[in-house]
Each structure stands twice: as structure tokens, then as C-alpha cells.
Short mmCIF file of C-alpha atoms and ligand atoms in Angstrom, two decimals:
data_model
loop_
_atom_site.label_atom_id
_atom_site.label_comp_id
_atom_site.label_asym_id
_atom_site.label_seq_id
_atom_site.Cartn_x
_atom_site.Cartn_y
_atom_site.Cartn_z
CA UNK V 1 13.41 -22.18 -3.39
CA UNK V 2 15.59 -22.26 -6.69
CA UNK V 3 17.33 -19.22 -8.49
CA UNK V 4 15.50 -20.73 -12.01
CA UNK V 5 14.88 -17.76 -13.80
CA UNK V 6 13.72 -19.21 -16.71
CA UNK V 7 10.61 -21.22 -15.08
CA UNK V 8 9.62 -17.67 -13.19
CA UNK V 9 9.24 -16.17 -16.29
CA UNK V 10 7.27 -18.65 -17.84
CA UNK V 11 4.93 -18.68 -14.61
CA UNK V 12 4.78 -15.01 -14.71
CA UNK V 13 3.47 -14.93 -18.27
CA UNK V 14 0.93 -18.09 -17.16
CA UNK V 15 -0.10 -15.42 -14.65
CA UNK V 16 1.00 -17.06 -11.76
CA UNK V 17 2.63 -16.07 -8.36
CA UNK V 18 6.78 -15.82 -7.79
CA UNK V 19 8.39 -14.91 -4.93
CA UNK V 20 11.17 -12.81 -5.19
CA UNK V 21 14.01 -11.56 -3.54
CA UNK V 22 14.67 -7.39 -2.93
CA UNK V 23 16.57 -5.32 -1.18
CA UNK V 24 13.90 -4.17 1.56
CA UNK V 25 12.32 -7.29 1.96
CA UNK V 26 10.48 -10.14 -0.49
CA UNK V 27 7.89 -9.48 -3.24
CA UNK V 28 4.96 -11.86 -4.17
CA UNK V 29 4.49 -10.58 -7.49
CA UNK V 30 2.35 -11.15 -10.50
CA UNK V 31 2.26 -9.91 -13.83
CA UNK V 32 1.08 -6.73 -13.22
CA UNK V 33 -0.88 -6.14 -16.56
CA UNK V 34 -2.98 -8.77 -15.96
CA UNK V 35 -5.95 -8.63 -13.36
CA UNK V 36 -6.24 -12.07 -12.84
CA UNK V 37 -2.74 -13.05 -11.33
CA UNK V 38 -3.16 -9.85 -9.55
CA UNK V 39 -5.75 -11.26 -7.61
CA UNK V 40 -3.97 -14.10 -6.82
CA UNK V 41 -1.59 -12.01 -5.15
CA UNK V 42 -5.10 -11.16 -2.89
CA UNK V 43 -6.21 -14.56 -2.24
CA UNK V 44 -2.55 -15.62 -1.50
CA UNK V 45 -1.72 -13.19 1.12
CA UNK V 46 -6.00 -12.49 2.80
CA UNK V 47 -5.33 -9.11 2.00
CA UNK V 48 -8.32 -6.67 1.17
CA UNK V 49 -8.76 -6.30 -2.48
CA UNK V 50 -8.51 -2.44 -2.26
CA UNK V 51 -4.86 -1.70 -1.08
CA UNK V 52 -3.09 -1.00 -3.94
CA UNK V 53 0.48 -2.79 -4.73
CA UNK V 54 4.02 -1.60 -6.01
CA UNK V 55 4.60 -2.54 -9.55
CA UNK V 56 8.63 -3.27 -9.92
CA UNK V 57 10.03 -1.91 -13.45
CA UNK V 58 13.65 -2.95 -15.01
CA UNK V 59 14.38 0.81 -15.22
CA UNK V 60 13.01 4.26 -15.13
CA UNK V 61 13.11 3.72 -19.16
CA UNK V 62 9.87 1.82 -18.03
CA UNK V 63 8.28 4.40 -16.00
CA UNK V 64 6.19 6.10 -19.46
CA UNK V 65 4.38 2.71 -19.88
CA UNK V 66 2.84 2.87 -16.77
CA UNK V 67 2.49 6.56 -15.13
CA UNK V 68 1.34 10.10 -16.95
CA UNK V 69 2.19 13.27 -16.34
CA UNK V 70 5.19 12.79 -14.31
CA UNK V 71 6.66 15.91 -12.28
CA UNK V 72 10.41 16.95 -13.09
CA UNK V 73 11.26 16.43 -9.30
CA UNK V 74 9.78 12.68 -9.74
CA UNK V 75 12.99 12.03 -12.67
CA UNK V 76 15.34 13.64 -10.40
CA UNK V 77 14.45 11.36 -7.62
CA UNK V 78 14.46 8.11 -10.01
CA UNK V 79 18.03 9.12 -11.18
CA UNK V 80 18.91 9.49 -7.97
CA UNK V 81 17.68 6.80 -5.92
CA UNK V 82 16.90 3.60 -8.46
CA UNK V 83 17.81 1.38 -8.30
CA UNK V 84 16.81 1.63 -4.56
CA UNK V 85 14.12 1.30 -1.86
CA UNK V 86 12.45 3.86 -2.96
CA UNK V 87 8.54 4.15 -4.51
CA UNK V 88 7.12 7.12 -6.12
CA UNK V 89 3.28 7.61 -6.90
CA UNK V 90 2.69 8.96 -9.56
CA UNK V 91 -0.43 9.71 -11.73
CA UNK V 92 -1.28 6.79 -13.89
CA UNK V 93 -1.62 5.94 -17.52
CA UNK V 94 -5.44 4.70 -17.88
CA UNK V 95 -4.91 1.43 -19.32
CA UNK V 96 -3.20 0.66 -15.55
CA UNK V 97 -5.57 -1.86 -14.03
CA UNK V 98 -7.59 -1.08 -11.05
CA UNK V 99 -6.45 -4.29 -9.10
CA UNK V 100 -3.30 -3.00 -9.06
CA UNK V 101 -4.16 0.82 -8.24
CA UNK V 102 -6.62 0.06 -5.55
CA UNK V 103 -9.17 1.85 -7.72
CA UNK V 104 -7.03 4.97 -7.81
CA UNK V 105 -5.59 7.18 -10.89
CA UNK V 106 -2.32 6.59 -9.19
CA UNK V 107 0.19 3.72 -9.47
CA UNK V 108 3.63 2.87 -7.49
CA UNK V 109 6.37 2.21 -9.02
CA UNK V 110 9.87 1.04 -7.99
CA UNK V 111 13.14 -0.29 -9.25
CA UNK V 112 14.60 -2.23 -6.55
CA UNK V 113 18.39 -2.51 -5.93
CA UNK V 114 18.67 -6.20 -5.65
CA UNK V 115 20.36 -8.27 -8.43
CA UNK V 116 18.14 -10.98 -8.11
CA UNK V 117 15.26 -8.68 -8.49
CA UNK V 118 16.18 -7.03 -11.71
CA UNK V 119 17.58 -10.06 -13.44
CA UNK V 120 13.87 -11.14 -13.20
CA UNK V 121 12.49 -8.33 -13.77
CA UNK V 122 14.83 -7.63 -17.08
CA UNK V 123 13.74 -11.20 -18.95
CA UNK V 124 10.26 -10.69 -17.80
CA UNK V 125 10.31 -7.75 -20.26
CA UNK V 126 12.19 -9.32 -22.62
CA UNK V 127 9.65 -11.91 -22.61
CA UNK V 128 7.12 -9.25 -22.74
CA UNK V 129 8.20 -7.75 -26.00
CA UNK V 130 6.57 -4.35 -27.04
CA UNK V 131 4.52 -4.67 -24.06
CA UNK V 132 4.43 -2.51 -21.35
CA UNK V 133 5.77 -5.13 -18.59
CA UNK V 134 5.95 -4.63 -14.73
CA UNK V 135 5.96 -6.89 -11.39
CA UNK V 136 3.51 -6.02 -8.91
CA UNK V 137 4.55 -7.24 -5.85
CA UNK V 138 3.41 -6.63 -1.66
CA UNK V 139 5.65 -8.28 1.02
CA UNK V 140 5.18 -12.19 0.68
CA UNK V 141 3.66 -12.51 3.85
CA UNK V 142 -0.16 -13.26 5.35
CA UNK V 143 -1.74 -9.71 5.33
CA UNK V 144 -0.96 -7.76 8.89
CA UNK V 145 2.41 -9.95 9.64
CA UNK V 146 6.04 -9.86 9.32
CA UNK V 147 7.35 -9.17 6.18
CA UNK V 148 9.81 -11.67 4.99
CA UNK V 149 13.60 -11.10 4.75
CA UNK V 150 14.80 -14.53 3.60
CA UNK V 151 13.43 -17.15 1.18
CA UNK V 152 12.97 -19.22 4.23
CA UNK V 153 10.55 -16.73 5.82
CA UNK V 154 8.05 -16.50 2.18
CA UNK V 155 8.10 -20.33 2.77
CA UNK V 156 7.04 -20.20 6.21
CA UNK V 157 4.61 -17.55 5.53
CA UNK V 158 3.19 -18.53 2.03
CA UNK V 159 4.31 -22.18 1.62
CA UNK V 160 2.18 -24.12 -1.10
CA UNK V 161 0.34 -21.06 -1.74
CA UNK V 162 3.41 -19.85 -3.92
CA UNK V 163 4.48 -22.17 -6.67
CA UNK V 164 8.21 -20.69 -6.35
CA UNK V 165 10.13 -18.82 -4.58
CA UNK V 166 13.53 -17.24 -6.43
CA UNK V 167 16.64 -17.33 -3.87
CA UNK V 168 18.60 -14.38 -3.23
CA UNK V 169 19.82 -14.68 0.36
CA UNK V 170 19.12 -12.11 3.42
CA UNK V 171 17.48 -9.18 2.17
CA UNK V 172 20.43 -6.13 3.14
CA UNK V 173 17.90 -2.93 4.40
CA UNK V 174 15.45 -5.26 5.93
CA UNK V 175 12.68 -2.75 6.31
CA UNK V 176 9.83 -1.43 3.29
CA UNK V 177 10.72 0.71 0.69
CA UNK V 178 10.23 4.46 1.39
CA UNK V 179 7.44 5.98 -0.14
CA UNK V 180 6.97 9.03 -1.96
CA UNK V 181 3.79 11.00 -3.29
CA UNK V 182 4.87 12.58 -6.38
CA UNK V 183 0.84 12.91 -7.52
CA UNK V 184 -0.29 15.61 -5.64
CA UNK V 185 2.24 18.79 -6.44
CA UNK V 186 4.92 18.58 -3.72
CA UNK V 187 6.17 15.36 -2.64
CA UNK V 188 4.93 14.15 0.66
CA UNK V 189 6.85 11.05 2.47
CA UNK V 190 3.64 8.72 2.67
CA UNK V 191 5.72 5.89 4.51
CA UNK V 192 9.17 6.56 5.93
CA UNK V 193 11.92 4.07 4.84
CA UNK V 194 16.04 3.78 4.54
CA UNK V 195 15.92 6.91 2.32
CA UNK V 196 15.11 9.58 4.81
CA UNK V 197 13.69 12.66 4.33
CA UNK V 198 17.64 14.05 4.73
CA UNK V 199 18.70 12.34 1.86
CA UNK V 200 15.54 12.94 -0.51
CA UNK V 201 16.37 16.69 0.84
CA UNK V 202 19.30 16.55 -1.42
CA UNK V 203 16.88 16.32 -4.21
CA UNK V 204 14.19 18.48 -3.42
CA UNK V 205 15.89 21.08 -1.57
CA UNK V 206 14.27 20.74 1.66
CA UNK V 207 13.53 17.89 3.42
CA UNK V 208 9.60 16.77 2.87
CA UNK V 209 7.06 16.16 5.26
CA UNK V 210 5.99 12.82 6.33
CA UNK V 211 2.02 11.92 6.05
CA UNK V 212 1.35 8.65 7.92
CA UNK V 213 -2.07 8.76 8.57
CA UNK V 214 -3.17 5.77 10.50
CA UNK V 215 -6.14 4.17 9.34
CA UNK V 216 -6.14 5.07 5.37
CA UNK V 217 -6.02 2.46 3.14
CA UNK V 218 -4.29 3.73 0.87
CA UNK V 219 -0.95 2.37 2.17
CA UNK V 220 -1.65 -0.39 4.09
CA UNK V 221 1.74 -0.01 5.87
CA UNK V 222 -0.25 3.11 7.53
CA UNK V 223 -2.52 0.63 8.80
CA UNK V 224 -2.17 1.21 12.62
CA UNK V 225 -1.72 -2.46 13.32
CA UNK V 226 0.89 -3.90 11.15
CA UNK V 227 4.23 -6.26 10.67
CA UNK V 228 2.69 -8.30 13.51
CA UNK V 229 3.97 -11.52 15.66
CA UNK V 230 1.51 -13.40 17.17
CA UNK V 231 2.94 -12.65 20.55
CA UNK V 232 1.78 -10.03 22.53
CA UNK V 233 4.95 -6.94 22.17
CA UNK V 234 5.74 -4.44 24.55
CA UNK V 235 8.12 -1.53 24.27
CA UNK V 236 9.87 -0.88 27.12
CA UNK V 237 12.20 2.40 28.30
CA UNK V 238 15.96 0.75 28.56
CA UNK V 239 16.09 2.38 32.37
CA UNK V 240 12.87 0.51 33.06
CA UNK V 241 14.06 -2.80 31.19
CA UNK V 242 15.37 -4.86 33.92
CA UNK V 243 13.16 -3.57 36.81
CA UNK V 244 10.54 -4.96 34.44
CA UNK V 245 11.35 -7.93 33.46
CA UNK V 246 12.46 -8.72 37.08
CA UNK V 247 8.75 -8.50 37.62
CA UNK V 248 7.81 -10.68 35.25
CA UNK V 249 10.17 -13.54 35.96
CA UNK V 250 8.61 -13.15 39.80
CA UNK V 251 4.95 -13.86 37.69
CA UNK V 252 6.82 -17.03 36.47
CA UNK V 253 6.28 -15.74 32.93
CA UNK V 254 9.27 -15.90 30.77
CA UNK V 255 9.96 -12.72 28.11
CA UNK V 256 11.78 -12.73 24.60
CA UNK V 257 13.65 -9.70 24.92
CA UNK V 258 14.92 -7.65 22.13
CA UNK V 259 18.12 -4.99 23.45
CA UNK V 260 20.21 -2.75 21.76
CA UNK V 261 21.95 -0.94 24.28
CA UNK V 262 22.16 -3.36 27.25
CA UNK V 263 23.95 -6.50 27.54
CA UNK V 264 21.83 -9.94 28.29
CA UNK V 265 21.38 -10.83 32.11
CA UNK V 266 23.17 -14.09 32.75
CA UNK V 267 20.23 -15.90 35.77
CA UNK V 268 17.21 -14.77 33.37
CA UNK V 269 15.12 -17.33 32.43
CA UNK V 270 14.21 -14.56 29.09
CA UNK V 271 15.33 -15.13 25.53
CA UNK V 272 17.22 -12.53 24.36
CA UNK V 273 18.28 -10.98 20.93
CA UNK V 274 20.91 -8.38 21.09
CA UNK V 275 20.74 -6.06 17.91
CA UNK V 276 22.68 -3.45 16.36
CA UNK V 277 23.00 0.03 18.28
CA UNK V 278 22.24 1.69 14.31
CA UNK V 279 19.14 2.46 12.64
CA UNK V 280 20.75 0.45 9.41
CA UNK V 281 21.70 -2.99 11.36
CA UNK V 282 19.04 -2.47 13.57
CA UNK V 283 16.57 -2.79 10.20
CA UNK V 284 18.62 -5.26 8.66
CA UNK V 285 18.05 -7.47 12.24
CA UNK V 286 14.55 -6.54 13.12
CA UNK V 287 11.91 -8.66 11.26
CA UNK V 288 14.34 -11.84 11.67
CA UNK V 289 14.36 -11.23 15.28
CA UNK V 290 10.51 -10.63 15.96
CA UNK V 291 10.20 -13.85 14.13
CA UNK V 292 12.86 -15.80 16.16
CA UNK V 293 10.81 -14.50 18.95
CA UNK V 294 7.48 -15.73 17.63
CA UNK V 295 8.87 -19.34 17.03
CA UNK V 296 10.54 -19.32 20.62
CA UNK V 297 8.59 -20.36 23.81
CA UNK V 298 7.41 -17.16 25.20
CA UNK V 299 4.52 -14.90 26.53
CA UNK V 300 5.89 -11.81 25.59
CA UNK V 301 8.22 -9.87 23.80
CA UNK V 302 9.55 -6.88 25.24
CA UNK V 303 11.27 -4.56 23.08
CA UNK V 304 13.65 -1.71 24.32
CA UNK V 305 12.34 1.11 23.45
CA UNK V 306 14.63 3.10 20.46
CA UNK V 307 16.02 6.33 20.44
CA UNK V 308 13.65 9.46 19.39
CA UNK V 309 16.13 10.61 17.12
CA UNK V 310 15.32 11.08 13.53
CA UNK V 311 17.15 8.45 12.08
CA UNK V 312 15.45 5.95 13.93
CA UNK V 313 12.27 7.23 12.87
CA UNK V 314 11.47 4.32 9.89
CA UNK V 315 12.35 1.42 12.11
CA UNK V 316 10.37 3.17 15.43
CA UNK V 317 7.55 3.39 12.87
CA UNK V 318 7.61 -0.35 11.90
CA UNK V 319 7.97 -1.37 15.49
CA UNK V 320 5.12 0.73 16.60
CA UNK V 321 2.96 -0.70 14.38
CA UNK V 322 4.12 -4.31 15.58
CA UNK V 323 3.27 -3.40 19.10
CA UNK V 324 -0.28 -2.36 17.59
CA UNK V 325 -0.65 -5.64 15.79
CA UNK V 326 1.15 -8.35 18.02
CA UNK V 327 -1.22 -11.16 19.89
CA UNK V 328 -3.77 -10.09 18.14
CA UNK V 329 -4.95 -13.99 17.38
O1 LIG B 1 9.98 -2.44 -0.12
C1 LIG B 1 8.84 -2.55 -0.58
O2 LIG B 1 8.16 -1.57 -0.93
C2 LIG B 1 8.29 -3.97 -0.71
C3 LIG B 1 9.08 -4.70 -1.78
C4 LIG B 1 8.49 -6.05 -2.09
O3 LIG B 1 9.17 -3.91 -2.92
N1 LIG B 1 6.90 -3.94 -1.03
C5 LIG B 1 5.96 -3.58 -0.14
O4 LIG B 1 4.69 -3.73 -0.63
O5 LIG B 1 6.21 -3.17 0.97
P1 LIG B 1 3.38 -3.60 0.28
O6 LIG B 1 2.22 -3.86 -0.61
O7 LIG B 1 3.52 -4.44 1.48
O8 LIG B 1 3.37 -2.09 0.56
C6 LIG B 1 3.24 -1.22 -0.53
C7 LIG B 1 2.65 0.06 -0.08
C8 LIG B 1 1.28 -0.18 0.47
O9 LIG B 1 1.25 0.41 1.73
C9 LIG B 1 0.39 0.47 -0.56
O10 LIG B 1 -0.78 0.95 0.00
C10 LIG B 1 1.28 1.57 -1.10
O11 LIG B 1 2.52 0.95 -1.19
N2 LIG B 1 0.84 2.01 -2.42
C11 LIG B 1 0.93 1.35 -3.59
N3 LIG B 1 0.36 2.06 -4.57
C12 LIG B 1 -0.12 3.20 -4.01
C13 LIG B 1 -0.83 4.32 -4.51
N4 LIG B 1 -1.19 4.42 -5.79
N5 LIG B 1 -1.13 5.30 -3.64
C14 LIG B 1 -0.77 5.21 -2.34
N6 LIG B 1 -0.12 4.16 -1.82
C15 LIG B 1 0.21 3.17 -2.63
MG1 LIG B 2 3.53 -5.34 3.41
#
């Protein structure tokens, strides 16, 4: 873990793997004009070779190299929201390689809000010259788990399988990127994020509808299973919460239990995690807390159920999918 720019450049251009800090959560990225360290990026994580990754620009000054045919409303949203956790698909230029794209004529672009992030990404295409230069980068962690929110976690996830990791503390949202179909005519929220559809509102003029269809491949954050501890998860209503885990002490089993509107029970034998009664430190907290949960000594982690309010919606989403995913080997 080291904050050497320099030597994360020179990997990049070898076409080898860096991890790197952003303001959702960390990137394993590769050079993402060149196929082969793309694949890497595969092999490294045992992720299926067709989900197609981000590619992380210095600016929206970048966004011509890369993407075609690029709708008004997608500039307004860039101006707007970059640097931010926010991705737009876009049609893509045809030199874009398929290992990034997943096949497809589209390509995802971001510029993430994280210091760290664009420092890198800035000498990277300084390095890079005349060329069109980019950082495709998934979460740094094993394909269906928790993404990774501190350099610490990419370790623990990705170890030797990374030759370095670049430093930039805790990441502050804590939860993906939102993304945003700006391909097909009017943009459609494809995964929901910190941006909300509210806020992109203020943009488009209405507030877009969300299109998470479970299953598709083409974001693997729709995959129904998802940002996964090995422990088995349960969500559980906060009226029902201690009736339930009452039960479960009387079965001898002992819970990690994750709360944001009740106070720990002094007498349980449960671990508990108390976080933030917001949607924003709530996301910050989350993935840090299933992990803490994963490493303690328990058979299950019960979660208490969240709000069904729309600003909860992106972190409900993630922790849905964890449910889905969780003990699942
Ligand atoms: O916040 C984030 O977005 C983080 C940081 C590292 O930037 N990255 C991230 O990457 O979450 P990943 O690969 O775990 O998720 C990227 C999502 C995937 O669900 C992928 O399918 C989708 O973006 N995606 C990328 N290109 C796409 C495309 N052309 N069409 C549809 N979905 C695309
Ligand atoms: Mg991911």
C-alpha cells in the first residue's frame, strides 16, 4: 500500500494491475486501451469475461476519445456531476476494445471525485501523450463479494494478485457509482447510487426511471446475488428484531447484528454494529460493517431492515443483493 504515483504509472503502461482509491469504493484498473491488462483485471478478480467495466477519464475533455455520438443531456450531466459517482453509457468510438465493452457498442465512463484517483489518472495521460488514455477499473474485490472501501480491504480481497495498491484512506460515499444509460434516447438509471434520481432530475427535468433488471449481465451489479459475505444475512423488521434474535440466542446460535434505529441489548451474547440513521452514513458504514461481521465469530448476520423511503433506495438495493449472495460458499 504506498501513495507512489510514479511506479503506478509505469505499471499501468507495462499493462499491469493498480489498485486505486475512489470516492464510491476501490478500482482494480488497467490500462484500458490495452486488451491484455484488461484481462488481467478478469483473472484477478474470477469474474466472467463478458461484464463490461468503467473506464475512469481525467476529465470530460476525455470523453471524445472514447464515446461517439454523445446526447446533449449526457454533457449536461458530466458538467454537473464530475467529478462524481456518477457513470454514463454512452455509444462508443469503434477502436474501444471489446474486453472492456463486454462485446457491446457501448462504453462507461466516469470521472471520479477522489484526489487520489485523478492525480493518477492525470499522469497516466500525461504519460500517454496523444493517446487516447483511460483506467478501466471494477471494485477490487473477488467477483460476487464486498466491494472494498479501504486499501486494507483490496489487500484482504486481492492480496498478491495486485502488485500495488495506491493509498487514499476510507472511501467517503461507500457505495457504487450511479449509473446512467445515456445510449438508448432517454436516460434510464441502470443502477441506483448517491446521485438519486432527485438530483439527476435537476438535469433532465424529471426524475428518470430506474431499470434494474436482475439477471442481465450487462451490469453485473444487477446480478441478483451480489456484494456478498460469506455468512448467511437476514433482514429483519426493527419491531421483529429482538423477538428474533431472542430466539436465536435460545438455539445457542450467536448473531452479528447490524441496527440503525435501536440501541444494542446489554445480556446478548450477539455482535453488534450500530450505524448511521442516514442513507449517506449509512453507505459510508455499510460494506466495512458486513465485513467486520464476516471476520467475527458468527452464524448469522441479521440486518434491520431499512426504511422504504426513496432515499434509502441505493443502499436497500446493495443490501438486498447481499442477502441474495451471503453463505453462499
Ligand atoms: O463506483 C464505481 O462505479 C466503482 C468505482 C471503482 O468506480 N466501479 C464499479 O465497477 O462499481 P464494477 O465493474 O464493479 O461495476 C461497474 C458496472 C457493472 O455493473 C457493469 O456491468 C456496468 O458498470 N457497465 C459498464 N459498462 C457498461 C455498459 N457499456 N453497459 C452497461 N453497463 C455497463
Ligand atoms: Mg463490483
Amino acid at each position: 500500500m504506498t501513495q507512489d504515483f510514479a511506479r503506478a504509472v509505469e505499471l499501468l503502461q507495462a499493462g499491469e494491475l493498480v489498485a486505486f482509491p475512489t470516492e464510491t469504493v476501490y478500482g482494480l484498473g488497467a490500462d484500458a486501451s490495452n486488451p491484455e491488462a484488461v484481462a488481467k483485471i478478469f483473472a484477478a478478480k474470477g469474474r466472467p469475461a463478458d461484464h463490461p467495466l468503467i473506464v475512469h477519464l481525467s476529465g470530460h475533455d476525455a470523453v471524445d476519445r472514447w464515446a461517439e455520438h454523445v446526447p446533449e443531456v449526457a454533457w449536461e450531466l458530466m458538467e454537473t456531476f464530475w467529478p462524481g459517482p456518477l457513470t454514463l453509457i454512452l455509444k462508443k468510438q469503434a477502436w474501444v476494445p471489446d474486453a472492456v465493452t463486454g462485446g457491446q457498442d457501448t462504453v462507461g465512463l466516469r470521472v471520479p471525485g477522489h484526489p487520489v484517483a485523478l492525480e493518477l489518472l492525470r499522469r497516466f495521460a500525461a504519460a500517454n501523450g496523444n493517446r487516447p488514455s483511460g483506467i478501466a477499473a471494477p471494485s477490487a474485490n473477488r467477483f460476487g463479494r464486498i466491494s472494498p472501501t479501504t486499501a486494507a480491504h483490496v489487500q484482504e480481497e486481492l492480496g498478491e494478485r495486485v502488485p500495488l495498491i495506491l493509498d487514499g484512506g476510507a472511501c467517503a460515499v461507500g457505495i457504487e457509482s450511479t449509473i446512467v444509460d445515456c445510449s438508448r434516447g432517454e436516460p434510464v438509471v441502470l443502477r441506483p447510487g448517491h446521485i438519486a434520481p432527485e438530483h439527476l432530475a435537476a438535469v433532465l427535468g424529471h426524475c428518470p426511471s430506474i431499470e434494474t433488471a436482475s439477471g442481465a449481465p450487462r451490469v453485473s451489479g444487477s446480478l441478483a446475488a451480489h456484494y456478498a459475505p460469506q455468512t448467511p444475512m437476514r433482514l429483519v423488521a426493527g419491531e421483529r428484531l429482538l423477538d428474533f434474535l431472542c430466539a436465536q440466542r435460545h438455539k445457542g446460535d450467536r448473531c452479528g447484528v447490524i441496527v440503525h434505529s435501536q440501541p444494542p441489548q446489554a445480556g446478548m451474547p450477539h455482535e453488534w454494529l450500530m450505524l448511521p440513521a442516514n442513507p449517506t452514513g449509512y453507505a459510508h458504514d455499510l460494506y466495512a460493517a458486513l465485513r467486520t461481521m464476516d471476520h467475527a465469530d458468527v452464524s448469522l448476520i441479521a440486518v434491520e431492515a431499512l426504511p422504504e423511503t426513496p432515499e434509502w433506495n441505493a443502499v436497500a438495493d446493495r443490501l438486498r443483493r447481499a442477502v441474495a449472495g451471503a453463505g453462499k460458499d
